[in-house]
Amino acid sequence: APVKFLSFEPLLSGIKLELEEAGITWVIVGQVTPIKKATMPNKIWIDEIIKASENVGIPYFLKNNLKSIMGDNLVQQFPKGVDLDH
């Protein structure tokens, strides 16, 4: 497949990512739907995934249900070559 992705949804705990050797081309992060305060991810966990993705140049997509945690920093990137118009 041209796009190999990891989806952390729901993100229920912190994780250690080693993306460089995994062949991953996209990372998606979200929380439990419907949103429940008891299962809301910690911003530090999200920031760690973002940092790991940025360190190796992998685009990441933060789902809209993270808006209450990330505010205006809700980055929604897509892998190169993905055509969303079709």
XYZ file of C-alpha atoms in Angstrom, residues 3-8 17 19 24-30 43 45-64 66 70 72-80 82 84:
49
model
C 0.121 4.835 2.567
C 1.005 2.909 5.709
C -0.418 4.563 8.773
C -0.762 4.207 12.498
C -4.009 5.270 14.102
C -3.976 6.031 17.807
C 7.284 5.494 18.971
C 8.756 5.484 13.333
C 4.987 4.416 8.355
C 3.905 7.308 6.113
C 1.105 8.845 8.216
C 0.045 9.057 11.873
C -3.523 9.718 13.043
C -4.426 10.632 16.633
C -7.881 10.905 18.210
C -1.719 16.539 25.995
C 0.998 11.974 25.053
C -0.195 13.817 21.946
C 2.849 16.112 21.980
C 5.156 13.062 22.166
C 3.524 11.537 19.071
C 3.786 14.870 17.239
C 7.474 15.181 18.145
C 8.223 11.604 17.042
C 6.432 12.248 13.722
C 8.186 15.569 13.117
C 11.600 14.086 13.962
C 11.353 11.738 10.971
C 9.239 13.941 8.685
C 6.009 11.933 8.852
C 2.773 13.921 8.470
C 0.260 13.629 11.292
C -3.462 14.230 11.540
C -5.076 15.286 14.806
C -8.771 14.445 14.704
C -11.344 17.139 15.407
C -8.931 16.689 20.107
C -5.117 21.114 21.318
C -5.764 26.115 17.589
C -2.879 23.639 17.282
C -5.109 21.024 15.633
C -2.736 20.087 12.803
C -4.264 17.976 10.028
C -1.577 16.953 7.557
C -1.866 14.330 4.820
C 0.755 12.094 3.210
C 2.201 13.208 -0.111
C -3.056 11.623 -1.271
C -8.722 14.185 -1.255
